Amino acid sequence: MATDLNLLSTALQDAFGGQVLSLENRLDELTLMVRARDMQAVLTRLRDDEKFCFEQLIDVCEIGRAHV
């Protein structure tokens, strides 16, 4: 499993380079963090790009900043 996640991590970094805020592999789960403004483009490419072919979105989390 870890090898597959390492390959996916490399492919994500190559595909989304500047859009990736962080990419972490913890407990055999890969977490990709992108800005809200990039989310639609990233998710659409993950679905439509033959390299990825994602079929199901399981979880989306938001971390916001309080405006002072």
PDB file of N, CA, C and O in Angstrom:
ATOM      1  N   MET A   1       0.826  -1.203   0.000  1.00  0.00           N
ATOM      2  CA  MET A   1       0.000   0.000   0.000  1.00  0.00           C
ATOM      3  C   MET A   1       0.857   1.248   0.000  1.00  0.00           C
ATOM      4  O   MET A   1       0.594   2.182  -0.733  1.00  0.00           O
ATOM      5  N   ALA A   2       1.887   1.269   0.822  1.00  0.00           N
ATOM      6  CA  ALA A   2       2.735   2.464   0.917  1.00  0.00           C
ATOM      7  C   ALA A   2       3.382   2.792  -0.417  1.00  0.00           C
ATOM      8  O   ALA A   2       3.483   3.963  -0.778  1.00  0.00           O
ATOM      9  N   THR A   3       3.785   1.787  -1.164  1.00  0.00           N
ATOM     10  CA  THR A   3       4.400   2.032  -2.467  1.00  0.00           C
ATOM     11  C   THR A   3       3.411   2.694  -3.413  1.00  0.00           C
ATOM     12  O   THR A   3       3.753   3.639  -4.114  1.00  0.00           O
ATOM     13  N   ASP A   4       2.160   2.211  -3.428  1.00  0.00           N
ATOM     14  CA  ASP A   4       1.127   2.818  -4.268  1.00  0.00           C
ATOM     15  C   ASP A   4       0.893   4.270  -3.874  1.00  0.00           C
ATOM     16  O   ASP A   4       0.757   5.141  -4.737  1.00  0.00           O
ATOM     17  N   LEU A   5       0.861   4.542  -2.586  1.00  0.00           N
ATOM     18  CA  LEU A   5       0.663   5.910  -2.123  1.00  0.00           C
ATOM     19  C   LEU A   5       1.857   6.791  -2.445  1.00  0.00           C
ATOM     20  O   LEU A   5       1.691   7.972  -2.754  1.00  0.00           O
ATOM     21  N   ASN A   6       3.048   6.229  -2.405  1.00  0.00           N
ATOM     22  CA  ASN A   6       4.235   6.997  -2.786  1.00  0.00           C
ATOM     23  C   ASN A   6       4.194   7.349  -4.270  1.00  0.00           C
ATOM     24  O   ASN A   6       4.535   8.474  -4.650  1.00  0.00           O
ATOM     25  N   LEU A   7       3.763   6.400  -5.098  1.00  0.00           N
ATOM     26  CA  LEU A   7       3.631   6.671  -6.535  1.00  0.00           C
ATOM     27  C   LEU A   7       2.563   7.733  -6.784  1.00  0.00           C
ATOM     28  O   LEU A   7       2.751   8.636  -7.599  1.00  0.00           O
ATOM     29  N   LEU A   8       1.437   7.615  -6.090  1.00  0.00           N
ATOM     30  CA  LEU A   8       0.372   8.604  -6.238  1.00  0.00           C
ATOM     31  C   LEU A   8       0.835   9.972  -5.757  1.00  0.00           C
ATOM     32  O   LEU A   8       0.576  10.987  -6.405  1.00  0.00           O
ATOM     33  N   SER A   9       1.545  10.009  -4.654  1.00  0.00           N
ATOM     34  CA  SER A   9       2.065  11.269  -4.120  1.00  0.00           C
ATOM     35  C   SER A   9       2.972  11.959  -5.131  1.00  0.00           C
ATOM     36  O   SER A   9       2.857  13.164  -5.377  1.00  0.00           O
ATOM     37  N   THR A  10       3.844  11.195  -5.744  1.00  0.00           N
ATOM     38  CA  THR A  10       4.746  11.748  -6.767  1.00  0.00           C
ATOM     39  C   THR A  10       3.951  12.261  -7.963  1.00  0.00           C
ATOM     40  O   THR A  10       4.214  13.357  -8.470  1.00  0.00           O
ATOM     41  N   ALA A  11       2.957  11.498  -8.410  1.00  0.00           N
ATOM     42  CA  ALA A  11       2.141  11.907  -9.556  1.00  0.00           C
ATOM     43  C   ALA A  11       1.348  13.181  -9.244  1.00  0.00           C
ATOM     44  O   ALA A  11       1.226  14.072 -10.096  1.00  0.00           O
ATOM     45  N   LEU A  12       0.827  13.279  -8.027  1.00  0.00           N
ATOM     46  CA  LEU A  12       0.081  14.481  -7.630  1.00  0.00           C
ATOM     47  C   LEU A  12       0.996  15.698  -7.583  1.00  0.00           C
ATOM     48  O   LEU A  12       0.626  16.784  -8.050  1.00  0.00           O
ATOM     49  N   GLN A  13       2.169  15.524  -7.032  1.00  0.00           N
ATOM     50  CA  GLN A  13       3.128  16.634  -6.954  1.00  0.00           C
ATOM     51  C   GLN A  13       3.533  17.091  -8.353  1.00  0.00           C
ATOM     52  O   GLN A  13       3.606  18.291  -8.624  1.00  0.00           O
ATOM     53  N   ASP A  14       3.747  16.127  -9.246  1.00  0.00           N
ATOM     54  CA  ASP A  14       4.110  16.464 -10.632  1.00  0.00           C
ATOM     55  C   ASP A  14       2.968  17.185 -11.350  1.00  0.00           C
ATOM     56  O   ASP A  14       3.194  18.147 -12.079  1.00  0.00           O
ATOM     57  N   ALA A  15       1.749  16.731 -11.131  1.00  0.00           N
ATOM     58  CA  ALA A  15       0.597  17.282 -11.848  1.00  0.00           C
ATOM     59  C   ALA A  15       0.161  18.643 -11.315  1.00  0.00           C
ATOM     60  O   ALA A  15      -0.258  19.503 -12.083  1.00  0.00           O
ATOM     61  N   PHE A  16       0.255  18.839  -9.997  1.00  0.00           N
ATOM     62  CA  PHE A  16      -0.319  20.033  -9.386  1.00  0.00           C
ATOM     63  C   PHE A  16       0.699  20.931  -8.721  1.00  0.00           C
ATOM     64  O   PHE A  16       0.319  21.923  -8.090  1.00  0.00           O
ATOM     65  N   GLY A  17       1.974  20.609  -8.837  1.00  0.00           N
ATOM     66  CA  GLY A  17       3.078  21.342  -8.238  1.00  0.00           C
ATOM     67  C   GLY A  17       2.754  22.596  -7.455  1.00  0.00           C
ATOM     68  O   GLY A  17       2.670  22.567  -6.235  1.00  0.00           O
ATOM     69  N   GLY A  18       2.551  23.710  -8.116  1.00  0.00           N
ATOM     70  CA  GLY A  18       2.343  24.994  -7.457  1.00  0.00           C
ATOM     71  C   GLY A  18       1.020  25.112  -6.715  1.00  0.00           C
ATOM     72  O   GLY A  18       0.849  25.983  -5.874  1.00  0.00           O
ATOM     73  N   GLN A  19       0.079  24.224  -7.018  1.00  0.00           N
ATOM     74  CA  GLN A  19      -1.224  24.269  -6.349  1.00  0.00           C
ATOM     75  C   GLN A  19      -1.208  23.488  -5.035  1.00  0.00           C
ATOM     76  O   GLN A  19      -2.109  23.638  -4.221  1.00  0.00           O
ATOM     77  N   VAL A  20      -0.205  22.654  -4.832  1.00  0.00           N
ATOM     78  CA  VAL A  20      -0.135  21.822  -3.630  1.00  0.00           C
ATOM     79  C   VAL A  20       0.410  22.631  -2.460  1.00  0.00           C
ATOM     80  O   VAL A  20       1.527  23.125  -2.502  1.00  0.00           O
ATOM     81  N   LEU A  21      -0.409  22.785  -1.433  1.00  0.00           N
ATOM     82  CA  LEU A  21       0.051  23.434  -0.213  1.00  0.00           C
ATOM     83  C   LEU A  21       0.756  22.421   0.677  1.00  0.00           C
ATOM     84  O   LEU A  21       1.756  22.725   1.302  1.00  0.00           O
ATOM     85  N   SER A  22       0.207  21.211   0.740  1.00  0.00           N
ATOM     86  CA  SER A  22       0.869  20.126   1.463  1.00  0.00           C
ATOM     87  C   SER A  22       0.339  18.796   0.946  1.00  0.00           C
ATOM     88  O   SER A  22      -0.765  18.716   0.407  1.00  0.00           O
ATOM     89  N   LEU A  23       1.149  17.789   1.108  1.00  0.00           N
ATOM     90  CA  LEU A  23       0.820  16.440   0.681  1.00  0.00           C
ATOM     91  C   LEU A  23       1.437  15.503   1.704  1.00  0.00           C
ATOM     92  O   LEU A  23       2.652  15.421   1.812  1.00  0.00           O
ATOM     93  N   GLU A  24       0.584  14.845   2.494  1.00  0.00           N
ATOM     94  CA  GLU A  24       1.078  14.021   3.591  1.00  0.00           C
ATOM     95  C   GLU A  24       0.548  12.604   3.503  1.00  0.00           C
ATOM     96  O   GLU A  24      -0.616  12.387   3.186  1.00  0.00           O
ATOM     97  N   ASN A  25       1.413  11.652   3.830  1.00  0.00           N
ATOM     98  CA  ASN A  25       1.034  10.254   3.917  1.00  0.00           C
ATOM     99  C   ASN A  25       1.141   9.847   5.379  1.00  0.00           C
ATOM    100  O   ASN A  25       2.230   9.725   5.917  1.00  0.00           O
ATOM    101  N   ARG A  26      -0.017   9.696   6.002  1.00  0.00           N
ATOM    102  CA  ARG A  26      -0.069   9.270   7.408  1.00  0.00           C
ATOM    103  C   ARG A  26      -1.073   8.147   7.554  1.00  0.00           C
ATOM    104  O   ARG A  26      -2.186   8.229   7.026  1.00  0.00           O
ATOM    105  N   LEU A  27      -0.687   7.127   8.268  1.00  0.00           N
ATOM    106  CA  LEU A  27      -1.565   5.992   8.551  1.00  0.00           C
ATOM    107  C   LEU A  27      -2.173   5.420   7.276  1.00  0.00           C
ATOM    108  O   LEU A  27      -3.359   5.076   7.219  1.00  0.00           O
ATOM    109  N   ASP A  28      -1.350   5.321   6.233  1.00  0.00           N
ATOM    110  CA  ASP A  28      -1.776   4.787   4.934  1.00  0.00           C
ATOM    111  C   ASP A  28      -2.930   5.561   4.312  1.00  0.00           C
ATOM    112  O   ASP A  28      -3.772   5.005   3.612  1.00  0.00           O
ATOM    113  N   GLU A  29      -2.972   6.865   4.575  1.00  0.00           N
ATOM    114  CA  GLU A  29      -3.913   7.757   3.911  1.00  0.00           C
ATOM    115  C   GLU A  29      -3.141   8.967   3.398  1.00  0.00           C
ATOM    116  O   GLU A  29      -2.312   9.525   4.103  1.00  0.00           O
ATOM    117  N   LEU A  30      -3.435   9.340   2.173  1.00  0.00           N
ATOM    118  CA  LEU A  30      -2.770  10.468   1.547  1.00  0.00           C
ATOM    119  C   LEU A  30      -3.684  11.684   1.646  1.00  0.00           C
ATOM    120  O   LEU A  30      -4.860  11.624   1.275  1.00  0.00           O
ATOM    121  N   THR A  31      -3.158  12.777   2.171  1.00  0.00           N
ATOM    122  CA  THR A  31      -3.929  14.014   2.307  1.00  0.00           C
ATOM    123  C   THR A  31      -3.296  15.090   1.437  1.00  0.00           C
ATOM    124  O   THR A  31      -2.121  15.412   1.591  1.00  0.00           O
ATOM    125  N   LEU A  32      -4.089  15.615   0.514  1.00  0.00           N
ATOM    126  CA  LEU A  32      -3.663  16.669  -0.395  1.00  0.00           C
ATOM    127  C   LEU A  32      -4.353  17.959   0.033  1.00  0.00           C
ATOM    128  O   LEU A  32      -5.580  18.002   0.148  1.00  0.00           O
ATOM    129  N   MET A  33      -3.573  18.998   0.266  1.00  0.00           N
ATOM    130  CA  MET A  33      -4.149  20.290   0.647  1.00  0.00           C
ATOM    131  C   MET A  33      -3.894  21.298  -0.474  1.00  0.00           C
ATOM    132  O   MET A  33      -2.757  21.461  -0.919  1.00  0.00           O
ATOM    133  N   VAL A  34      -4.984  21.941  -0.927  1.00  0.00           N
ATOM    134  CA  VAL A  34      -4.908  22.981  -1.949  1.00  0.00           C
ATOM    135  C   VAL A  34      -5.739  24.168  -1.479  1.00  0.00           C
ATOM    136  O   VAL A  34      -6.586  24.043  -0.595  1.00  0.00           O
ATOM    137  N   ARG A  35      -5.516  25.320  -2.097  1.00  0.00           N
ATOM    138  CA  ARG A  35      -6.316  26.505  -1.785  1.00  0.00           C
ATOM    139  C   ARG A  35      -7.737  26.305  -2.313  1.00  0.00           C
ATOM    140  O   ARG A  35      -7.959  25.615  -3.304  1.00  0.00           O
ATOM    141  N   ALA A  36      -8.684  26.965  -1.669  1.00  0.00           N
ATOM    142  CA  ALA A  36     -10.088  26.877  -2.082  1.00  0.00           C
ATOM    143  C   ALA A  36     -10.241  27.282  -3.548  1.00  0.00           C
ATOM    144  O   ALA A  36     -10.997  26.662  -4.290  1.00  0.00           O
ATOM    145  N   ARG A  37      -9.515  28.301  -3.970  1.00  0.00           N
ATOM    146  CA  ARG A  37      -9.655  28.778  -5.356  1.00  0.00           C
ATOM    147  C   ARG A  37      -9.172  27.759  -6.382  1.00  0.00           C
ATOM    148  O   ARG A  37      -9.535  27.820  -7.548  1.00  0.00           O
ATOM    149  N   ASP A  38      -8.333  26.799  -5.965  1.00  0.00           N
ATOM    150  CA  ASP A  38      -7.816  25.765  -6.868  1.00  0.00           C
ATOM    151  C   ASP A  38      -8.606  24.466  -6.799  1.00  0.00           C
ATOM    152  O   ASP A  38      -8.402  23.561  -7.608  1.00  0.00           O
ATOM    153  N   MET A  39      -9.514  24.361  -5.852  1.00  0.00           N
ATOM    154  CA  MET A  39     -10.178  23.087  -5.586  1.00  0.00           C
ATOM    155  C   MET A  39     -10.938  22.542  -6.790  1.00  0.00           C
ATOM    156  O   MET A  39     -10.801  21.374  -7.127  1.00  0.00           O
ATOM    157  N   GLN A  40     -11.734  23.342  -7.459  1.00  0.00           N
ATOM    158  CA  GLN A  40     -12.526  22.832  -8.577  1.00  0.00           C
ATOM    159  C   GLN A  40     -11.622  22.303  -9.685  1.00  0.00           C
ATOM    160  O   GLN A  40     -11.868  21.218 -10.227  1.00  0.00           O
ATOM    161  N   ALA A  41     -10.578  23.034 -10.032  1.00  0.00           N
ATOM    162  CA  ALA A  41      -9.680  22.593 -11.096  1.00  0.00           C
ATOM    163  C   ALA A  41      -8.960  21.297 -10.712  1.00  0.00           C
ATOM    164  O   ALA A  41      -8.828  20.382 -11.533  1.00  0.00           O
ATOM    165  N   VAL A  42      -8.504  21.207  -9.471  1.00  0.00           N
ATOM    166  CA  VAL A  42      -7.798  20.009  -9.010  1.00  0.00           C
ATOM    167  C   VAL A  42      -8.740  18.806  -9.001  1.00  0.00           C
ATOM    168  O   VAL A  42      -8.413  17.740  -9.525  1.00  0.00           O
ATOM    169  N   LEU A  43      -9.929  18.970  -8.422  1.00  0.00           N
ATOM    170  CA  LEU A  43     -10.870  17.851  -8.349  1.00  0.00           C
ATOM    171  C   LEU A  43     -11.331  17.413  -9.730  1.00  0.00           C
ATOM    172  O   LEU A  43     -11.474  16.213  -9.993  1.00  0.00           O
ATOM    173  N   THR A  44     -11.561  18.360 -10.624  1.00  0.00           N
ATOM    174  CA  THR A  44     -11.971  18.017 -11.982  1.00  0.00           C
ATOM    175  C   THR A  44     -10.874  17.225 -12.691  1.00  0.00           C
ATOM    176  O   THR A  44     -11.152  16.213 -13.344  1.00  0.00           O
ATOM    177  N   ARG A  45      -9.640  17.647 -12.532  1.00  0.00           N
ATOM    178  CA  ARG A  45      -8.533  16.919 -13.171  1.00  0.00           C
ATOM    179  C   ARG A  45      -8.359  15.529 -12.567  1.00  0.00           C
ATOM    180  O   ARG A  45      -8.091  14.571 -13.291  1.00  0.00           O
ATOM    181  N   LEU A  46      -8.515  15.404 -11.257  1.00  0.00           N
ATOM    182  CA  LEU A  46      -8.413  14.085 -10.632  1.00  0.00           C
ATOM    183  C   LEU A  46      -9.475  13.139 -11.185  1.00  0.00           C
ATOM    184  O   LEU A  46      -9.235  11.947 -11.343  1.00  0.00           O
ATOM    185  N   ARG A  47     -10.635  13.668 -11.515  1.00  0.00           N
ATOM    186  CA  ARG A  47     -11.704  12.853 -12.093  1.00  0.00           C
ATOM    187  C   ARG A  47     -11.468  12.552 -13.565  1.00  0.00           C
ATOM    188  O   ARG A  47     -11.623  11.409 -14.010  1.00  0.00           O
ATOM    189  N   ASP A  48     -11.050  13.558 -14.341  1.00  0.00           N
ATOM    190  CA  ASP A  48     -11.024  13.442 -15.800  1.00  0.00           C
ATOM    191  C   ASP A  48      -9.703  12.986 -16.391  1.00  0.00           C
ATOM    192  O   ASP A  48      -9.679  12.441 -17.497  1.00  0.00           O
ATOM    193  N   ASP A  49      -8.599  13.203 -15.716  1.00  0.00           N
ATOM    194  CA  ASP A  49      -7.276  12.846 -16.237  1.00  0.00           C
ATOM    195  C   ASP A  49      -7.102  11.326 -16.197  1.00  0.00           C
ATOM    196  O   ASP A  49      -7.293  10.694 -15.162  1.00  0.00           O
ATOM    197  N   GLU A  50      -6.743  10.730 -17.338  1.00  0.00           N
ATOM    198  CA  GLU A  50      -6.576   9.277 -17.427  1.00  0.00           C
ATOM    199  C   GLU A  50      -5.510   8.753 -16.474  1.00  0.00           C
ATOM    200  O   GLU A  50      -5.522   7.580 -16.114  1.00  0.00           O
ATOM    201  N   LYS A  51      -4.599   9.612 -16.043  1.00  0.00           N
ATOM    202  CA  LYS A  51      -3.563   9.200 -15.099  1.00  0.00           C
ATOM    203  C   LYS A  51      -4.162   8.922 -13.720  1.00  0.00           C
ATOM    204  O   LYS A  51      -3.662   8.078 -12.983  1.00  0.00           O
ATOM    205  N   PHE A  52      -5.250   9.615 -13.372  1.00  0.00           N
ATOM    206  CA  PHE A  52      -5.824   9.491 -12.038  1.00  0.00           C
ATOM    207  C   PHE A  52      -7.152   8.721 -12.034  1.00  0.00           C
ATOM    208  O   PHE A  52      -7.323   7.803 -11.248  1.00  0.00           O
ATOM    209  N   CYS A  53      -8.122   9.142 -12.830  1.00  0.00           N
ATOM    210  CA  CYS A  53      -9.434   8.468 -12.952  1.00  0.00           C
ATOM    211  C   CYS A  53     -10.135   8.248 -11.610  1.00  0.00           C
ATOM    212  O   CYS A  53     -10.706   7.188 -11.360  1.00  0.00           O
ATOM    213  N   PHE A  54     -10.101   9.240 -10.728  1.00  0.00           N
ATOM    214  CA  PHE A  54     -10.818   9.118  -9.463  1.00  0.00           C
ATOM    215  C   PHE A  54     -12.314   9.043  -9.754  1.00  0.00           C
ATOM    216  O   PHE A  54     -12.827   9.752 -10.610  1.00  0.00           O
ATOM    217  N   GLU A  55     -13.024   8.189  -9.042  1.00  0.00           N
ATOM    218  CA  GLU A  55     -14.450   7.982  -9.267  1.00  0.00           C
ATOM    219  C   GLU A  55     -15.320   8.451  -8.109  1.00  0.00           C
ATOM    220  O   GLU A  55     -16.518   8.651  -8.277  1.00  0.00           O
ATOM    221  N   GLN A  56     -14.754   8.588  -6.936  1.00  0.00           N
ATOM    222  CA  GLN A  56     -15.575   8.923  -5.772  1.00  0.00           C
ATOM    223  C   GLN A  56     -14.826   9.885  -4.864  1.00  0.00           C
ATOM    224  O   GLN A  56     -13.661   9.674  -4.552  1.00  0.00           O
ATOM    225  N   LEU A  57     -15.522  10.921  -4.439  1.00  0.00           N
ATOM    226  CA  LEU A  57     -14.985  11.873  -3.465  1.00  0.00           C
ATOM    227  C   LEU A  57     -15.502  11.461  -2.097  1.00  0.00           C
ATOM    228  O   LEU A  57     -16.702  11.358  -1.886  1.00  0.00           O
ATOM    229  N   ILE A  58     -14.590  11.195  -1.180  1.00  0.00           N
ATOM    230  CA  ILE A  58     -14.988  10.678   0.130  1.00  0.00           C
ATOM    231  C   ILE A  58     -15.054  11.779   1.179  1.00  0.00           C
ATOM    232  O   ILE A  58     -15.950  11.797   1.996  1.00  0.00           O
ATOM    233  N   ASP A  59     -14.103  12.708   1.158  1.00  0.00           N
ATOM    234  CA  ASP A  59     -14.033  13.664   2.255  1.00  0.00           C
ATOM    235  C   ASP A  59     -13.439  14.981   1.768  1.00  0.00           C
ATOM    236  O   ASP A  59     -12.469  14.987   1.027  1.00  0.00           O
ATOM    237  N   VAL A  60     -14.041  16.074   2.200  1.00  0.00           N
ATOM    238  CA  VAL A  60     -13.511  17.410   1.954  1.00  0.00           C
ATOM    239  C   VAL A  60     -13.552  18.140   3.287  1.00  0.00           C
ATOM    240  O   VAL A  60     -14.566  18.128   3.980  1.00  0.00           O
ATOM    241  N   CYS A  61     -12.458  18.744   3.654  1.00  0.00           N
ATOM    242  CA  CYS A  61     -12.393  19.511   4.898  1.00  0.00           C
ATOM    243  C   CYS A  61     -11.938  20.925   4.572  1.00  0.00           C
ATOM    244  O   CYS A  61     -11.187  21.141   3.637  1.00  0.00           O
ATOM    245  N   GLU A  62     -12.377  21.870   5.365  1.00  0.00           N
ATOM    246  CA  GLU A  62     -11.972  23.250   5.185  1.00  0.00           C
ATOM    247  C   GLU A  62     -11.338  23.753   6.480  1.00  0.00           C
ATOM    248  O   GLU A  62     -11.796  23.450   7.570  1.00  0.00           O
ATOM    249  N   ILE A  63     -10.296  24.511   6.294  1.00  0.00           N
ATOM    250  CA  ILE A  63      -9.691  25.226   7.412  1.00  0.00           C
ATOM    251  C   ILE A  63      -9.721  26.693   7.032  1.00  0.00           C
ATOM    252  O   ILE A  63      -9.132  27.093   6.044  1.00  0.00           O
ATOM    253  N   GLY A  64     -10.467  27.469   7.760  1.00  0.00           N
ATOM    254  CA  GLY A  64     -10.606  28.879   7.442  1.00  0.00           C
ATOM    255  C   GLY A  64      -9.805  29.739   8.396  1.00  0.00           C
ATOM    256  O   GLY A  64      -9.364  29.295   9.454  1.00  0.00           O
ATOM    257  N   ARG A  65      -9.629  30.972   8.020  1.00  0.00           N
ATOM    258  CA  ARG A  65      -8.953  31.953   8.863  1.00  0.00           C
ATOM    259  C   ARG A  65      -9.960  32.996   9.287  1.00  0.00           C
ATOM    260  O   ARG A  65     -10.762  33.465   8.495  1.00  0.00           O
ATOM    261  N   ALA A  66      -9.882  33.373  10.539  1.00  0.00           N
ATOM    262  CA  ALA A  66     -10.745  34.451  11.022  1.00  0.00           C
ATOM    263  C   ALA A  66     -10.205  35.772  10.493  1.00  0.00           C
ATOM    264  O   ALA A  66      -9.004  36.005  10.497  1.00  0.00           O
ATOM    265  N   HIS A  67     -11.085  36.605  10.007  1.00  0.00           N
ATOM    266  CA  HIS A  67     -10.679  37.930   9.524  1.00  0.00           C
ATOM    267  C   HIS A  67     -10.773  38.913  10.674  1.00  0.00           C
ATOM    268  O   HIS A  67     -11.792  39.042  11.314  1.00  0.00           O
ATOM    269  N   VAL A  68      -9.678  39.593  10.902  1.00  0.00           N
ATOM    270  CA  VAL A  68      -9.622  40.550  12.025  1.00  0.00           C
ATOM    271  C   VAL A  68      -9.807  41.951  11.507  1.00  0.00           C
ATOM    272  O   VAL A  68      -9.410  42.327  10.473  1.00  0.00           O
TER     273      VAL A  68
END
